[in-house]
Amino acid sequence: MSKSASIVLVHGFWGGAAHWGKVITELARRGYTSLHAVEMPLTSLADDAERVRKMVRQQEGPVILVGHSYGGAVLSEAGDLPNVAALVFVAAFAPDAGESPGAITQQDPPAAAANLAPDSDGYLWIKADKFHESFCQDLTADEALVMAVTQKAPLATTFGDAVTAPAWRSKPSWYQVSSQDHMIAPTNQQRMSARLNARKVITLDASHASLASHPSEICDLIEEAAATV
């Protein structure tokens, strides 16, 4: 079943589906053929969760949902569909009922909080000249430049959207903590991973962009989730 399960990858704020590029190629090398990376609008939790639900409903067999960053909040909201077999959180938010990513962030503000800037249209950006140090300090300068220029900014109001009934309360979950994360405080990640009673928690010496800097370890975690459901 592990190789036949569909893997649906859910990106976070300040990036699109292409952030999963290295994970996608590694999973393909390992024999996974049903790979899907959702492109979300980042306009509201409801909009983003519905986009993920539509993708999940298109899959015939069991689905492993994998979320990075804000994508973990989307997993929590949209992961209750019957064909979702497991949830994998990658340096991600895992809000409880009534809790928002913004509320979690305020409990322990991350190192790069001052590097966020809203624009006149209500979108929230990472300052381009601060992107490397904020989001992906363990990637090359060239990789960081591409991420900074192509960043997908969310509507700032999305930070305040609360999860209704978190799927991690009923679905088996796995979690990866980034110990050098400047976007979601590692202490918040540790607290969330403990709260969701994950089947396994791994900690990587990684930035927020662990999906790009440590794709092999992320794929190992996804494979473990796929093999045990």
Coordinates of C-alpha atoms in Angstrom, one line a residue:
M1 CA 0.0 0.0 0.0
S2 CA 2.8 2.4 0.8
K3 CA 3.8 2.9 -2.9
S4 CA 0.2 3.0 -4.1
A5 CA -1.0 5.7 -1.7
S6 CA -1.5 9.1 -3.1
I7 CA 0.7 11.8 -1.6
V8 CA -0.8 15.3 -1.6
L9 CA 1.7 18.1 -0.7
V10 CA 0.4 21.3 0.7
H11 CA 2.6 24.4 0.7
G12 CA 2.6 27.3 3.2
F13 CA 2.8 31.1 3.2
W14 CA 5.4 32.8 1.0
G15 CA 5.7 29.9 -1.5
G16 CA 3.7 27.8 -3.9
A17 CA 3.6 24.2 -4.8
A18 CA 7.1 24.3 -6.4
H19 CA 8.6 24.6 -2.9
W20 CA 8.1 20.8 -2.8
G21 CA 10.4 20.3 -5.9
K22 CA 13.1 18.4 -4.2
V23 CA 10.7 16.2 -2.2
I24 CA 8.7 15.4 -5.4
T25 CA 11.8 14.2 -7.3
E26 CA 13.0 12.2 -4.3
L27 CA 9.6 10.5 -3.8
A28 CA 9.5 9.7 -7.5
R29 CA 12.9 8.1 -7.3
R30 CA 11.6 6.0 -4.4
G31 CA 8.8 4.6 -6.6
Y32 CA 5.8 6.9 -5.7
T33 CA 3.8 7.6 -8.8
S34 CA 0.7 9.3 -7.4
L35 CA 2.1 12.7 -6.4
H36 CA 0.2 15.9 -6.2
A37 CA 1.2 19.4 -5.0
V38 CA -1.8 21.7 -4.4
E39 CA -1.5 25.3 -5.4
M40 CA -3.6 27.3 -2.9
P41 CA -4.8 30.9 -3.2
L42 CA -3.7 31.9 0.3
T43 CA -6.8 34.1 0.6
S44 CA -8.4 32.5 3.6
L45 CA -8.2 29.2 5.5
A46 CA -11.7 28.3 4.2
D47 CA -10.6 28.9 0.6
D48 CA -7.3 27.0 1.0
A49 CA -8.9 24.1 2.8
E50 CA -11.6 23.7 0.1
R51 CA -8.9 23.6 -2.6
V52 CA -7.1 20.8 -0.8
R53 CA -10.4 18.9 -0.2
K54 CA -11.1 19.0 -4.0
M55 CA -7.6 17.6 -4.7
V56 CA -8.1 14.8 -2.1
R57 CA -11.5 13.9 -3.4
Q58 CA -10.0 13.3 -6.8
Q59 CA -7.8 10.5 -5.5
E60 CA -9.2 6.9 -5.6
G61 CA -7.2 5.4 -2.8
P62 CA -5.8 6.4 0.5
V63 CA -4.1 9.8 0.8
I64 CA -1.1 10.9 2.8
L65 CA -1.5 14.7 3.4
V66 CA 1.8 16.5 3.9
G67 CA 1.8 20.2 5.0
H68 CA 4.6 22.7 5.3
S69 CA 4.3 25.8 7.5
Y70 CA 0.7 27.3 7.2
G71 CA -0.1 24.1 5.2
G72 CA -0.3 22.4 8.5
A73 CA -3.3 24.5 9.5
V74 CA -4.9 23.6 6.2
L75 CA -4.2 19.9 6.9
S76 CA -5.8 20.4 10.3
E77 CA -8.9 21.9 8.7
A78 CA -9.2 19.8 5.5
G79 CA -7.8 16.4 6.6
D80 CA -10.9 14.9 8.0
L81 CA -12.0 13.3 4.6
P82 CA -12.5 9.6 4.8
N83 CA -9.7 8.7 2.3
V84 CA -7.1 10.7 4.3
A85 CA -5.0 8.0 6.0
A86 CA -2.3 10.1 7.6
L87 CA -1.0 13.6 8.2
V88 CA 2.6 14.7 8.0
F89 CA 3.5 18.1 9.4
V90 CA 6.8 19.7 8.1
A91 CA 7.8 22.7 10.3
A92 CA 4.1 23.4 10.4
F93 CA 1.3 24.9 12.3
A94 CA -1.1 22.4 13.9
P95 CA -3.8 24.6 15.5
D96 CA -6.4 23.2 17.8
A97 CA -10.1 24.1 17.5
G98 CA -10.7 27.8 17.7
E99 CA -6.9 28.5 17.3
S100 CA -5.3 30.4 14.4
P101 CA -1.7 30.5 13.1
G102 CA -1.6 34.1 14.3
A103 CA -2.5 33.2 17.8
I104 CA 0.1 30.5 17.9
T105 CA 2.7 32.9 16.6
Q106 CA 1.9 35.5 19.3
Q107 CA 2.6 32.9 22.0
D108 CA 6.3 32.8 21.0
P109 CA 7.1 35.3 18.2
P110 CA 9.7 33.9 15.7
A111 CA 13.1 35.5 15.1
A112 CA 12.1 36.9 11.7
A113 CA 8.8 38.5 12.8
A114 CA 10.3 42.0 12.2
N115 CA 11.1 41.1 8.6
L116 CA 7.4 40.8 7.5
A117 CA 5.8 43.8 5.7
P118 CA 2.2 44.4 4.6
D119 CA 1.5 46.0 1.3
S120 CA -1.3 48.4 0.4
D121 CA -3.5 45.6 -0.9
G122 CA -3.5 43.7 2.4
Y123 CA -0.9 41.0 1.5
L124 CA 1.9 40.2 3.8
W125 CA 5.4 39.8 2.4
I126 CA 8.8 38.8 3.7
K127 CA 11.1 41.7 2.9
A128 CA 13.1 40.5 -0.2
D129 CA 16.5 41.5 1.2
K130 CA 15.6 39.6 4.5
F131 CA 14.2 36.4 2.9
H132 CA 17.4 34.3 3.0
E133 CA 18.0 34.9 6.7
S134 CA 14.3 34.6 7.6
F135 CA 13.1 31.7 5.6
C136 CA 15.9 29.5 4.3
Q137 CA 19.3 30.4 5.7
D138 CA 20.5 26.8 5.0
L139 CA 20.0 27.1 1.3
T140 CA 22.3 28.8 -1.2
A141 CA 22.0 32.5 -2.0
D142 CA 20.8 31.7 -5.5
E143 CA 18.1 29.4 -4.2
A144 CA 17.0 32.0 -1.6
L145 CA 16.9 34.7 -4.3
V146 CA 14.5 32.7 -6.4
M147 CA 12.3 32.0 -3.4
A148 CA 12.3 35.7 -2.5
V149 CA 11.4 36.9 -5.9
T150 CA 8.7 34.2 -6.5
Q151 CA 7.3 34.3 -2.9
K152 CA 3.5 33.9 -2.7
A153 CA 2.2 36.4 -0.1
P154 CA -0.9 35.5 1.8
L155 CA -3.7 37.9 2.6
A156 CA -2.7 39.1 6.1
T157 CA -6.2 38.3 7.4
T158 CA -5.5 34.6 6.8
F159 CA -3.3 34.6 9.9
G160 CA -6.3 35.1 12.0
D161 CA -8.5 32.3 10.5
A162 CA -9.1 29.7 13.2
V163 CA -9.4 25.9 12.6
T164 CA -12.8 24.4 13.4
A165 CA -12.3 20.7 14.1
P166 CA -8.6 19.7 13.8
A167 CA -8.2 16.5 11.8
W168 CA -5.1 15.5 13.8
R169 CA -7.4 14.6 16.7
S170 CA -8.7 11.6 14.7
K171 CA -5.9 10.9 12.1
P172 CA -2.5 9.5 12.8
S173 CA 0.1 12.2 12.5
W174 CA 3.9 12.6 12.0
Y175 CA 5.8 15.9 12.7
Q176 CA 9.2 17.4 11.8
V177 CA 10.6 20.2 13.9
S178 CA 13.1 22.6 12.5
S179 CA 15.5 23.6 15.3
Q180 CA 16.8 26.7 13.5
D181 CA 13.4 28.0 12.3
H182 CA 13.1 31.7 12.1
M183 CA 9.5 31.8 10.9
I184 CA 7.7 29.5 13.4
A185 CA 9.5 29.4 16.8
P186 CA 10.9 25.9 17.4
T187 CA 9.4 26.0 20.9
N188 CA 6.0 26.4 19.3
Q189 CA 6.7 23.5 17.0
Q190 CA 7.7 21.3 19.9
R191 CA 4.5 22.2 21.8
M192 CA 2.3 21.5 18.8
S193 CA 4.0 18.2 18.0
A194 CA 3.6 17.0 21.6
R195 CA 0.0 18.1 21.7
L196 CA -1.1 16.2 18.6
N197 CA 0.4 13.0 20.0
A198 CA 2.4 12.3 16.8
R199 CA 3.4 8.7 16.0
K200 CA 6.9 10.1 15.4
V201 CA 8.6 13.5 15.9
I202 CA 11.9 14.2 14.3
T203 CA 14.0 17.3 14.8
L204 CA 16.3 18.6 12.1
D205 CA 19.0 21.2 12.3
A206 CA 17.2 23.1 9.6
S207 CA 15.7 26.4 8.7
H208 CA 12.0 26.9 8.0
A209 CA 12.6 25.6 4.5
S210 CA 13.5 22.1 5.6
L211 CA 11.5 20.7 2.7
A212 CA 14.2 22.1 0.4
S213 CA 17.3 21.8 2.6
H214 CA 16.6 18.3 4.0
P215 CA 14.3 16.6 1.4
S216 CA 15.7 13.1 2.1
E217 CA 14.8 13.2 5.7
I218 CA 11.4 14.6 4.9
C219 CA 10.8 11.8 2.4
D220 CA 11.8 9.3 5.1
L221 CA 9.1 10.6 7.4
I222 CA 6.5 10.6 4.6
E223 CA 7.5 7.0 3.7
E224 CA 7.1 6.0 7.3
A225 CA 3.6 7.5 7.5
A226 CA 2.7 5.8 4.2
A227 CA 4.0 2.4 5.3
T228 CA 2.2 2.3 8.6
V229 CA -1.4 3.3 7.6

